[in-house]
Tab-separated table of C-alpha atoms in Angstrom:
chain	number	residue	atom	x	y	z
A	1	MET	CA	-59.265	-19.304	-19.042
A	2	GLU	CA	-62.218	-19.977	-17.252
A	3	LEU	CA	-64.403	-17.460	-16.140
A	4	HIS	CA	-63.835	-18.043	-12.083
A	5	ASP	CA	-59.836	-17.103	-13.267
A	6	VAL	CA	-61.310	-14.224	-15.031
A	7	TRP	CA	-63.263	-13.258	-11.480
A	8	PHE	CA	-59.802	-14.010	-9.595
A	9	VAL	CA	-58.000	-11.552	-11.962
A	10	LEU	CA	-60.810	-9.178	-11.774
A	11	ILE	CA	-61.171	-9.395	-7.984
A	12	ALA	CA	-57.415	-8.620	-7.888
A	13	VAL	CA	-57.855	-5.045	-10.363
A	14	LEU	CA	-60.714	-4.308	-8.108
A	15	TRP	CA	-58.427	-4.293	-4.763
A	16	THR	CA	-55.643	-3.360	-6.463
A	17	GLY	CA	-57.597	0.140	-7.707
A	18	TYR	CA	-59.280	0.594	-4.191
A	19	PHE	CA	-55.524	0.259	-2.620
A	20	PHE	CA	-53.998	2.820	-5.559
A	21	LEU	CA	-56.917	5.341	-4.798
A	22	GLU	CA	-58.042	4.793	-0.786
A	23	GLY	CA	-54.338	4.825	-0.379
A	24	PHE	CA	-53.247	8.114	-0.511
A	25	ASP	CA	-56.541	9.016	0.813
A	26	PHE	CA	-56.229	7.393	4.133
A	27	GLY	CA	-52.098	8.668	3.869
A	28	VAL	CA	-53.184	12.249	3.739
A	29	GLY	CA	-55.595	11.373	6.397
A	30	ILE	CA	-52.227	10.404	8.365
A	31	LEU	CA	-51.079	13.584	7.299
A	32	THR	CA	-53.377	15.273	8.972
A	33	LYS	CA	-51.327	14.620	12.790
A	34	LEU	CA	-47.747	14.178	10.908
A	35	LEU	CA	-47.388	17.396	8.486
A	36	ALA	CA	-49.909	19.738	9.005
A	37	ARG	CA	-49.510	22.897	11.987
A	38	ASN	CA	-52.581	24.579	12.439
A	39	ARG	CA	-56.248	24.726	11.651
A	40	ALA	CA	-55.568	26.292	7.802
A	41	GLU	CA	-52.649	24.005	6.713
A	42	LYS	CA	-55.099	20.895	8.156
A	43	ARG	CA	-58.414	22.258	5.972
A	44	VAL	CA	-55.968	22.230	2.579
A	45	LEU	CA	-55.068	18.465	3.453
A	46	ILE	CA	-58.652	17.625	3.811
A	47	ASN	CA	-59.592	19.382	0.656
A	48	THR	CA	-57.266	17.742	-1.418
A	49	ILE	CA	-59.568	14.484	-0.838
A	50	GLY	CA	-62.369	16.229	0.267
A	51	PRO	CA	-63.902	15.725	-3.796
A	52	VAL	CA	-62.764	12.072	-4.015
A	53	TRP	CA	-62.554	9.951	-1.284
A	54	ASP	CA	-66.053	9.046	-1.291
A	55	GLY	CA	-65.265	8.030	-4.847
A	56	ASN	CA	-62.692	6.313	-3.765
A	57	GLU	CA	-64.022	3.749	-1.655
A	58	VAL	CA	-66.545	2.423	-4.335
A	59	TRP	CA	-63.966	0.479	-5.140
A	60	LEU	CA	-63.761	-1.363	-2.023
A	61	LEU	CA	-68.043	-2.276	-2.229
A	62	SER	CA	-66.891	-3.216	-5.439
A	63	ALA	CA	-64.696	-5.511	-4.437
A	64	GLY	CA	-66.742	-7.102	-1.735
A	65	GLY	CA	-69.534	-7.344	-3.919
A	66	ALA	CA	-67.564	-9.285	-6.397
A	67	THR	CA	-66.129	-11.739	-3.941
A	68	PHE	CA	-69.818	-12.407	-2.538
A	69	ALA	CA	-70.944	-13.358	-5.810
A	70	ALA	CA	-68.075	-14.659	-7.614
A	71	PHE	CA	-66.247	-17.082	-4.515
A	72	PRO	CA	-69.451	-16.807	-2.088
A	73	GLU	CA	-67.207	-19.575	-0.146
A	74	TRP	CA	-64.211	-16.893	-0.142
A	75	TYR	CA	-66.613	-14.701	1.106
A	76	ALA	CA	-67.990	-16.796	3.960
A	77	THR	CA	-65.308	-17.730	5.641
A	78	LEU	CA	-63.017	-14.325	5.277
A	79	PHE	CA	-66.338	-12.594	6.472
A	80	SER	CA	-66.356	-14.678	9.353
A	81	GLY	CA	-62.889	-15.567	10.130
A	82	PHE	CA	-61.765	-11.941	9.726
A	83	TYR	CA	-64.898	-10.505	11.545
A	84	LEU	CA	-63.500	-8.136	14.247
A	85	ALA	CA	-60.766	-6.790	12.162
A	86	LEU	CA	-63.360	-6.269	9.418
A	87	LEU	CA	-65.774	-4.593	11.359
A	88	ILE	CA	-63.218	-2.156	13.052
A	89	ILE	CA	-62.387	-1.227	9.306
A	90	LEU	CA	-66.052	-0.412	8.529
A	91	VAL	CA	-66.666	1.625	11.923
A	92	CYS	CA	-63.795	3.539	10.802
A	93	LEU	CA	-64.764	3.765	7.639
A	94	ILE	CA	-68.360	5.227	9.022
A	95	VAL	CA	-66.864	7.398	11.485
A	96	ARG	CA	-64.297	8.614	8.819
A	97	GLY	CA	-67.178	10.224	6.362
A	98	VAL	CA	-68.980	11.079	9.375
A	99	ALA	CA	-65.644	13.287	10.373
A	100	PHE	CA	-65.537	14.953	6.915
A	101	GLU	CA	-69.282	15.594	6.484
A	102	TYR	CA	-69.529	17.489	10.245
A	103	ARG	CA	-66.282	18.742	10.632
A	104	ALA	CA	-66.872	22.633	9.090
A	105	LYS	CA	-70.656	22.076	10.736
A	106	ARG	CA	-69.914	23.988	13.698
A	107	PRO	CA	-66.860	26.530	14.493
A	108	GLU	CA	-65.934	25.989	17.786
A	109	GLU	CA	-62.016	25.026	17.941
A	110	ASN	CA	-62.682	21.499	19.777
A	111	TRP	CA	-65.360	20.398	17.808
A	112	GLN	CA	-63.040	20.619	14.087
A	113	ARG	CA	-60.413	19.079	16.382
A	114	ASN	CA	-62.351	16.150	17.745
A	115	TRP	CA	-63.232	15.660	14.392
A	116	GLU	CA	-60.026	15.905	13.113
A	117	THR	CA	-58.471	13.234	15.683
A	118	ALA	CA	-61.083	10.990	14.371
A	119	ILE	CA	-59.663	11.926	11.040
A	120	PHE	CA	-56.670	10.658	11.772
A	121	TRP	CA	-57.048	7.579	13.400
A	122	THR	CA	-59.788	6.392	11.238
A	123	SER	CA	-57.298	6.801	8.179
A	124	LEU	CA	-54.287	5.379	10.388
A	125	LEU	CA	-56.067	2.078	11.154
A	126	PRO	CA	-57.871	0.493	8.304
A	127	ALA	CA	-54.383	1.126	6.221
A	128	PHE	CA	-52.655	-1.401	9.031
A	129	LEU	CA	-55.554	-3.292	9.225
A	130	TRP	CA	-56.084	-4.299	5.790
A	131	GLY	CA	-52.233	-5.270	5.747
A	132	VAL	CA	-52.864	-7.383	8.392
A	133	ALA	CA	-55.961	-9.074	6.524
A	134	PHE	CA	-54.070	-9.916	3.381
A	135	GLY	CA	-50.985	-11.070	5.246
A	136	ASN	CA	-52.580	-14.174	6.482
A	137	ILE	CA	-54.794	-14.448	3.467
A	138	VAL	CA	-51.735	-14.967	1.629
A	139	ARG	CA	-49.868	-16.724	4.583
A	140	GLY	CA	-52.893	-19.081	5.051
A	141	VAL	CA	-55.461	-19.757	8.378
A	142	LYS	CA	-56.905	-22.151	9.788
A	143	ILE	CA	-59.554	-23.890	7.517
A	144	ASP	CA	-61.097	-26.841	8.823
A	145	LYS	CA	-62.428	-29.492	6.233
A	146	ASN	CA	-65.950	-27.942	6.215
A	147	PHE	CA	-63.874	-24.767	4.673
A	148	GLU	CA	-65.233	-23.094	8.043
A	149	TYR	CA	-62.388	-20.217	9.913
A	150	ALA	CA	-61.591	-22.345	12.710
A	151	GLY	CA	-58.799	-19.569	14.450
A	152	THR	CA	-58.829	-16.704	16.874
A	153	PHE	CA	-58.909	-13.218	16.068
A	154	TRP	CA	-55.251	-13.175	18.301
A	155	ASP	CA	-53.996	-16.147	15.118
A	156	LEU	CA	-54.125	-13.222	12.780
A	157	LEU	CA	-51.566	-10.756	15.070
A	158	ASN	CA	-48.591	-13.214	13.712
A	159	PRO	CA	-44.727	-11.770	12.750
A	160	TYR	CA	-46.020	-12.081	9.568
A	161	ALA	CA	-49.460	-10.014	8.574
A	162	ILE	CA	-48.045	-7.190	11.126
A	163	LEU	CA	-45.494	-6.987	9.292
A	164	GLY	CA	-47.869	-6.761	6.188
A	165	GLY	CA	-49.823	-4.528	8.248
A	166	LEU	CA	-46.788	-1.906	8.675
A	167	VAL	CA	-46.258	-1.963	5.052
A	168	THR	CA	-49.797	-1.188	4.253
A	169	LEU	CA	-49.152	1.797	7.042
A	170	THR	CA	-46.043	3.225	5.705
A	171	LEU	CA	-47.172	3.277	1.809
A	172	PHE	CA	-50.364	4.431	2.025
A	173	THR	CA	-48.497	7.066	3.934
A	174	PHE	CA	-45.894	8.379	1.504
A	175	HIS	CA	-48.213	7.564	-0.926
A	176	GLY	CA	-50.430	10.268	0.266
A	177	THR	CA	-47.716	12.115	1.017
A	178	VAL	CA	-46.782	12.342	-2.346
A	179	PHE	CA	-49.864	13.362	-3.231
A	180	THR	CA	-50.298	16.252	-0.937
A	181	ALA	CA	-46.784	17.509	-2.725
A	182	LEU	CA	-48.473	17.056	-5.825
A	183	LYS	CA	-51.672	18.585	-4.617
A	184	THR	CA	-50.339	21.338	-2.941
A	185	VAL	CA	-48.491	25.033	-3.478
A	186	GLY	CA	-46.147	27.114	-0.810
A	187	ASP	CA	-44.594	26.050	2.223
A	188	ILE	CA	-47.120	22.629	2.863
A	189	ARG	CA	-45.416	21.567	-0.174
A	190	MET	CA	-41.983	21.513	0.122
A	191	ARG	CA	-42.070	19.800	3.674
A	192	ALA	CA	-44.559	17.399	2.249
A	193	ARG	CA	-41.225	16.373	0.085
A	194	LYS	CA	-39.191	16.029	2.950
A	195	LEU	CA	-41.223	14.085	5.190
A	196	ALA	CA	-41.521	11.493	1.856
A	197	LEU	CA	-38.357	11.539	1.769
A	198	GLN	CA	-38.119	10.177	4.877
A	199	VAL	CA	-41.370	8.002	4.614
A	200	GLY	CA	-40.618	6.605	1.661
A	201	LEU	CA	-36.683	5.189	2.905
A	202	LEU	CA	-38.700	3.268	6.322
A	203	THR	CA	-41.330	2.194	3.408
A	204	ALA	CA	-38.502	0.562	1.333
A	205	LEU	CA	-36.911	-1.006	4.437
A	206	LEU	CA	-40.411	-2.984	5.211
A	207	ALA	CA	-41.960	-3.276	1.719
A	208	LEU	CA	-38.253	-5.486	1.120
A	209	ALA	CA	-38.226	-7.623	4.170
A	210	PHE	CA	-42.145	-8.446	3.522
A	211	LEU	CA	-41.873	-8.654	-0.349
A	212	ILE	CA	-38.814	-10.895	-0.073
A	213	TRP	CA	-40.586	-12.653	2.737
A	214	THR	CA	-42.929	-14.019	0.678
A	215	GLN	CA	-41.496	-14.735	-2.250
A	216	VAL	CA	-39.965	-17.215	-0.583
A	217	ASP	CA	-42.515	-18.870	1.376
A	218	SER	CA	-45.233	-18.700	-1.869
A	219	GLY	CA	-43.801	-17.053	-4.835
A	220	ASP	CA	-42.927	-17.999	-8.137
A	221	GLY	CA	-41.316	-16.638	-11.181
A	222	LYS	CA	-43.813	-14.244	-12.151
A	223	SER	CA	-44.486	-13.019	-8.614
A	224	LEU	CA	-40.276	-12.561	-8.734
A	225	VAL	CA	-41.350	-10.085	-11.265
A	226	ALA	CA	-43.913	-8.398	-9.847
A	227	LEU	CA	-41.835	-7.727	-6.571
A	228	ILE	CA	-38.709	-6.761	-9.070
A	229	VAL	CA	-40.872	-3.988	-10.936
A	230	ALA	CA	-42.617	-2.772	-6.749
A	231	VAL	CA	-38.672	-2.321	-5.806
A	232	VAL	CA	-38.099	-0.185	-8.614
A	233	ALA	CA	-40.879	1.910	-8.634
A	234	LEU	CA	-40.627	2.370	-5.031
A	235	VAL	CA	-36.450	3.863	-5.603
A	236	ALA	CA	-37.987	5.986	-8.754
A	237	ALA	CA	-40.199	7.722	-6.250
A	238	LEU	CA	-38.306	8.368	-4.003
A	239	GLY	CA	-35.863	9.929	-6.354
A	240	ALA	CA	-38.236	11.919	-8.606
A	241	ILE	CA	-39.744	13.187	-5.183
A	242	GLN	CA	-35.872	13.993	-4.556
A	243	VAL	CA	-35.793	16.384	-7.314
A	244	GLY	CA	-39.337	17.766	-7.078
A	245	ARG	CA	-40.735	15.412	-10.000
A	246	GLU	CA	-44.031	15.571	-7.490
A	247	GLY	CA	-46.195	13.679	-10.790
A	248	TRP	CA	-43.646	10.807	-11.390
A	249	SER	CA	-42.856	10.325	-8.370
A	250	PHE	CA	-46.876	9.609	-7.746
A	251	ALA	CA	-47.178	7.687	-10.422
A	252	PHE	CA	-44.397	5.488	-9.236
A	253	SER	CA	-45.914	4.808	-5.698
A	254	GLY	CA	-48.903	3.379	-7.547
A	255	VAL	CA	-46.958	1.288	-9.668
A	256	THR	CA	-45.282	0.290	-6.295
A	257	ILE	CA	-48.731	-0.270	-5.175
A	258	VAL	CA	-50.039	-2.314	-8.139
A	259	ALA	CA	-46.792	-4.259	-8.366
A	260	ALA	CA	-47.317	-5.456	-4.339
A	261	VAL	CA	-50.634	-6.050	-4.758
A	262	ALA	CA	-50.138	-8.259	-7.553
A	263	MET	CA	-47.314	-10.128	-5.871
A	264	LEU	CA	-50.196	-11.231	-3.911
A	265	PHE	CA	-52.436	-12.263	-5.910
A	266	LEU	CA	-49.842	-13.965	-8.032
A	267	SER	CA	-48.272	-16.202	-4.960
A	268	LEU	CA	-52.118	-16.806	-3.558
A	269	PHE	CA	-53.395	-18.318	-7.181
A	270	PRO	CA	-55.141	-20.821	-7.532
A	271	ASN	CA	-55.849	-20.800	-4.235
A	272	VAL	CA	-58.326	-17.384	-2.352
A	273	MET	CA	-57.646	-18.749	1.049
A	274	PRO	CA	-54.980	-21.237	1.813
A	275	SER	CA	-55.730	-23.478	4.688
A	276	SER	CA	-52.490	-23.605	6.806
A	277	LEU	CA	-54.433	-27.030	8.854
A	278	ASN	CA	-54.672	-29.083	5.125
A	279	PRO	CA	-53.677	-27.992	2.332
A	280	ASP	CA	-56.102	-30.086	1.267
A	281	TRP	CA	-58.941	-28.028	2.887
A	282	SER	CA	-58.320	-25.158	1.198
A	283	LEU	CA	-60.420	-22.519	-1.105
A	284	THR	CA	-59.544	-22.276	-4.273
A	285	VAL	CA	-61.102	-20.664	-7.328
A	286	THR	CA	-62.802	-23.874	-8.351
A	287	ASN	CA	-64.092	-25.147	-5.225
A	288	ALA	CA	-65.097	-21.251	-3.886
A	289	SER	CA	-66.807	-19.594	-6.842
A	290	SER	CA	-69.997	-19.763	-8.028
A	291	SER	CA	-72.296	-21.436	-11.115
A	292	PRO	CA	-70.855	-20.556	-14.676
A	293	TYR	CA	-74.412	-19.198	-15.253
A	294	THR	CA	-73.744	-16.554	-12.379
A	295	LEU	CA	-70.390	-15.324	-13.458
A	296	ARG	CA	-71.597	-15.060	-16.994
A	297	ILE	CA	-74.211	-12.989	-16.338
A	298	MET	CA	-71.710	-10.753	-13.783
A	299	THR	CA	-69.577	-10.559	-16.544
A	300	TRP	CA	-72.073	-8.913	-18.737
A	301	CYS	CA	-73.161	-6.227	-16.012
A	302	ALA	CA	-69.344	-5.865	-15.445
A	303	GLY	CA	-68.554	-5.158	-18.976
A	304	ILE	CA	-71.265	-2.715	-19.246
A	305	ALA	CA	-71.223	-0.830	-15.750
A	306	THR	CA	-67.432	-0.579	-14.934
A	307	PRO	CA	-66.480	1.709	-18.020
A	308	ILE	CA	-68.943	4.185	-17.253
A	309	VAL	CA	-68.177	4.170	-13.709
A	310	LEU	CA	-64.144	4.712	-14.477
A	311	LEU	CA	-65.147	7.313	-17.088
A	312	TYR	CA	-67.380	9.550	-14.371
A	313	GLN	CA	-64.824	8.954	-11.610
A	314	GLY	CA	-61.654	10.151	-14.131
A	315	TRP	CA	-63.695	13.308	-14.976
A	316	THR	CA	-64.019	13.805	-11.142
A	317	TYR	CA	-60.083	14.170	-10.618
A	318	TRP	CA	-60.101	16.293	-13.445
A	319	VAL	CA	-62.215	18.676	-12.690
A	320	PHE	CA	-60.801	19.044	-9.308
A	321	ARG	CA	-57.269	18.906	-10.582
A	322	LYS	CA	-55.620	22.025	-9.407
A	323	ARG	CA	-53.699	22.791	-6.583
A	324	ILE	CA	-54.505	24.478	-2.826
A	325	GLY	CA	-52.747	26.206	-0.485
A	326	THR	CA	-53.208	27.886	2.564
A	327	GLN	CA	-54.084	31.334	0.835
A	328	HIS	CA	-57.166	29.559	-0.949
A	329	ILE	CA	-58.639	29.082	2.333
A	330	ALA	CA	-61.233	31.793	4.192
A	331	GLU	CA	-60.674	33.171	7.352
A	332	ALA	CA	-64.493	32.405	8.232
A	333	ALA	CA	-64.456	28.529	8.146
A	334	HIS	CA	-67.654	28.295	9.111
């Protein structure tokens, strides 16, 4: 296997890790409107992800940085063609981080309610737009002979990509609902279980349609295996949450995300951005990659730094592993 193939796999792993971790992160943010009934329950939801949300976003920075260094042509075409969509996501992530940090700085109800509304929308929009973006990457976009994006923003809003956005939105919400059931106690835990079943059924319908569409359009035998794993894991997650096994349900919903992302990258390879105008104008792992020397240096750096990051983030989750409930929320939040 060539180094550019290795880095394609590594970038796929980074995006998978990001969607696995930030997926439940976004889902919990969405639940602040869908599940929480009062201010105390909103604080419980926010506190479940409070120690980890910023660490989860490191995976996005790593995926973007790795793409820039390993596949500069891919990075340039992607960020120029998807500029508006990615800018919206970036603004959402900035506002979301500010909302987490500043929500409790003042005790006024309007102040806290406005930041909670910001958390909801800045969780919902990226959850949807990431699916739209990856749907277009797999489907193919208008790339000309100079490897430049020749379409418009509205070209990205096609039926396949919109369906992909709805899949990531519902899948992340389901993932976050299961995570909430795993991390809370009391009434909010019971309602999270019930909501997880409802969201999970909708997710299953949308995901099945999207993955079958992907398989028919650009899949092969390997992507078919990933599709089957994703579907089986989602069904298992629904079964586990129904009998109250939140840990198993969260693990299976995570496997669903991993298998679905793997299927998208398997359908994409060896392209990194197919051209819908002419297949010969597609960006591939070969014509979009950096020099072998650059890839060798990156491989050594990644081999040293990645285990340290994984150990540190794993330790963070271990420290904050206990469940919380409204009884743990002090009356005087400020």
